[in-house]
C-alpha cells in the first residue's frame, strides 16, 4: 500500500476489509468463536482497524528480529547462533 509507511499510519480507507464467509460455510469452531465473541457485530471499518493493527504488530516484530540479527552480525555471533 504505502512502502516505508508504518501500517498504523495508513489511512483506514486504504486497508482492505477481510472477506467474511457466511456462518453456514465455516467450521463449527470458527462459528462458535464468531458468535461467542460477538464478532458478527463488527463493521467493515472495525475489521479494517483489526487488520491494520495486526499489520502494525507484525511490522514491529519484524523490526525487533532485524535488530537482533544486526547485533549478532555486529558482535560476530551470527554464524554461531541458531
C-alpha positions as YAML, in Angstrom:
chain: A
units: angstrom
residues:
- id: 1
  name: UNK
  ca: [0.00, 0.00, 0.00]
- id: 2
  name: UNK
  ca: [2.46, 2.62, 1.21]
- id: 3
  name: UNK
  ca: [6.07, 1.39, 1.09]
- id: 4
  name: UNK
  ca: [8.04, 2.80, 4.00]
- id: 5
  name: UNK
  ca: [4.93, 3.97, 5.85]
- id: 6
  name: UNK
  ca: [4.08, 2.14, 9.07]
- id: 7
  name: UNK
  ca: [0.79, 0.27, 8.89]
- id: 8
  name: UNK
  ca: [-0.54, 2.27, 11.83]
- id: 9
  name: UNK
  ca: [-0.16, 5.49, 9.80]
- id: 10
  name: UNK
  ca: [-2.02, 4.22, 6.74]
- id: 11
  name: UNK
  ca: [-5.47, 5.67, 6.06]
- id: 12
  name: UNK
  ca: [-8.18, 3.28, 7.14]
- id: 13
  name: UNK
  ca: [-9.92, 3.61, 3.77]
- id: 14
  name: UNK
  ca: [-6.82, 2.13, 2.09]
- id: 15
  name: UNK
  ca: [-6.83, -1.01, 4.25]
- id: 16
  name: UNK
  ca: [-8.93, -3.71, 2.60]
- id: 17
  name: UNK
  ca: [-11.57, -5.30, 4.78]
- id: 18
  name: UNK
  ca: [-11.03, -9.04, 5.04]
- id: 19
  name: UNK
  ca: [-13.70, -11.19, 3.44]
- id: 20
  name: UNK
  ca: [-16.28, -12.66, 5.78]
- id: 21
  name: UNK
  ca: [-17.74, -16.05, 4.96]
- id: 22
  name: UNK
  ca: [-21.33, -16.77, 5.97]
- id: 23
  name: UNK
  ca: [-21.62, -18.66, 9.24]
- id: 24
  name: UNK
  ca: [-23.21, -21.57, 7.41]
- id: 25
  name: UNK
  ca: [-19.98, -22.02, 5.37]
- id: 26
  name: UNK
  ca: [-17.44, -22.12, 8.21]
- id: 27
  name: UNK
  ca: [-16.27, -24.93, 10.51]
- id: 28
  name: UNK
  ca: [-18.10, -25.25, 13.80]
- id: 29
  name: UNK
  ca: [-15.18, -23.86, 15.87]
- id: 30
  name: UNK
  ca: [-14.99, -20.67, 13.81]
- id: 31
  name: UNK
  ca: [-18.77, -20.34, 14.02]
- id: 32
  name: UNK
  ca: [-18.63, -20.77, 17.82]
- id: 33
  name: UNK
  ca: [-15.83, -18.21, 18.22]
- id: 34
  name: UNK
  ca: [-17.51, -15.66, 15.99]
- id: 35
  name: UNK
  ca: [-20.78, -15.99, 17.88]
- id: 36
  name: UNK
  ca: [-19.33, -16.16, 21.40]
- id: 37
  name: UNK
  ca: [-17.05, -13.15, 20.88]
- id: 38
  name: UNK
  ca: [-19.73, -11.07, 19.13]
- id: 39
  name: UNK
  ca: [-17.52, -10.84, 16.04]
- id: 40
  name: UNK
  ca: [-20.60, -10.83, 13.84]
- id: 41
  name: UNK
  ca: [-21.32, -7.30, 15.09]
- id: 42
  name: UNK
  ca: [-18.04, -5.94, 13.70]
- id: 43
  name: UNK
  ca: [-18.39, -3.44, 10.88]
- id: 44
  name: UNK
  ca: [-16.09, -3.34, 7.85]
- id: 45
  name: UNK
  ca: [-14.28, -0.39, 9.48]
- id: 46
  name: UNK
  ca: [-13.80, -2.45, 12.65]
- id: 47
  name: UNK
  ca: [-12.31, -5.26, 10.55]
- id: 48
  name: UNK
  ca: [-10.03, -2.79, 8.79]
- id: 49
  name: UNK
  ca: [-8.83, -1.48, 12.16]
- id: 50
  name: UNK
  ca: [-8.09, -5.03, 13.30]
- id: 51
  name: UNK
  ca: [-6.21, -5.78, 10.08]
- id: 52
  name: UNK
  ca: [-4.21, -2.53, 10.34]
- id: 53
  name: UNK
  ca: [-3.35, -3.25, 13.99]
- id: 54
  name: UNK
  ca: [-2.24, -6.79, 13.09]
- id: 55
  name: UNK
  ca: [-0.02, -5.44, 10.30]
- id: 56
  name: UNK
  ca: [1.48, -2.90, 12.75]
- id: 57
  name: UNK
  ca: [2.29, -5.65, 15.26]
- id: 58
  name: UNK
  ca: [3.85, -7.80, 12.54]
- id: 59
  name: UNK
  ca: [5.99, -4.87, 11.36]
- id: 60
  name: UNK
  ca: [7.11, -4.21, 14.93]
- id: 61
  name: UNK
  ca: [8.05, -7.86, 15.49]
- id: 62
  name: UNK
  ca: [9.94, -7.90, 12.18]
- id: 63
  name: UNK
  ca: [11.87, -4.77, 13.16]
- id: 64
  name: UNK
  ca: [12.84, -6.30, 16.51]
- id: 65
  name: UNK
  ca: [14.09, -9.51, 14.87]
- id: 66
  name: UNK
  ca: [16.07, -7.30, 12.48]
- id: 67
  name: UNK
  ca: [17.69, -5.54, 15.44]
- id: 68
  name: UNK
  ca: [18.69, -8.88, 16.95]
- id: 69
  name: UNK
  ca: [20.17, -10.09, 13.66]
- id: 70
  name: UNK
  ca: [22.06, -6.81, 13.20]
- id: 71
  name: UNK
  ca: [23.52, -7.11, 16.71]
- id: 72
  name: UNK
  ca: [24.54, -10.71, 16.12]
- id: 73
  name: UNK
  ca: [26.34, -9.61, 12.95]
- id: 74
  name: UNK
  ca: [27.96, -6.66, 14.73]
- id: 75
  name: UNK
  ca: [29.19, -8.94, 17.55]
- id: 76
  name: UNK
  ca: [30.42, -11.60, 15.13]
- id: 77
  name: UNK
  ca: [27.99, -14.17, 16.55]
- id: 78
  name: UNK
  ca: [25.67, -14.63, 13.56]
- id: 79
  name: UNK
  ca: [27.48, -17.77, 12.32]
- id: 80
  name: UNK
  ca: [27.39, -19.35, 15.77]
- id: 81
  name: UNK
  ca: [23.74, -18.69, 16.60]
- id: 82
  name: UNK
  ca: [20.76, -20.85, 15.71]
...
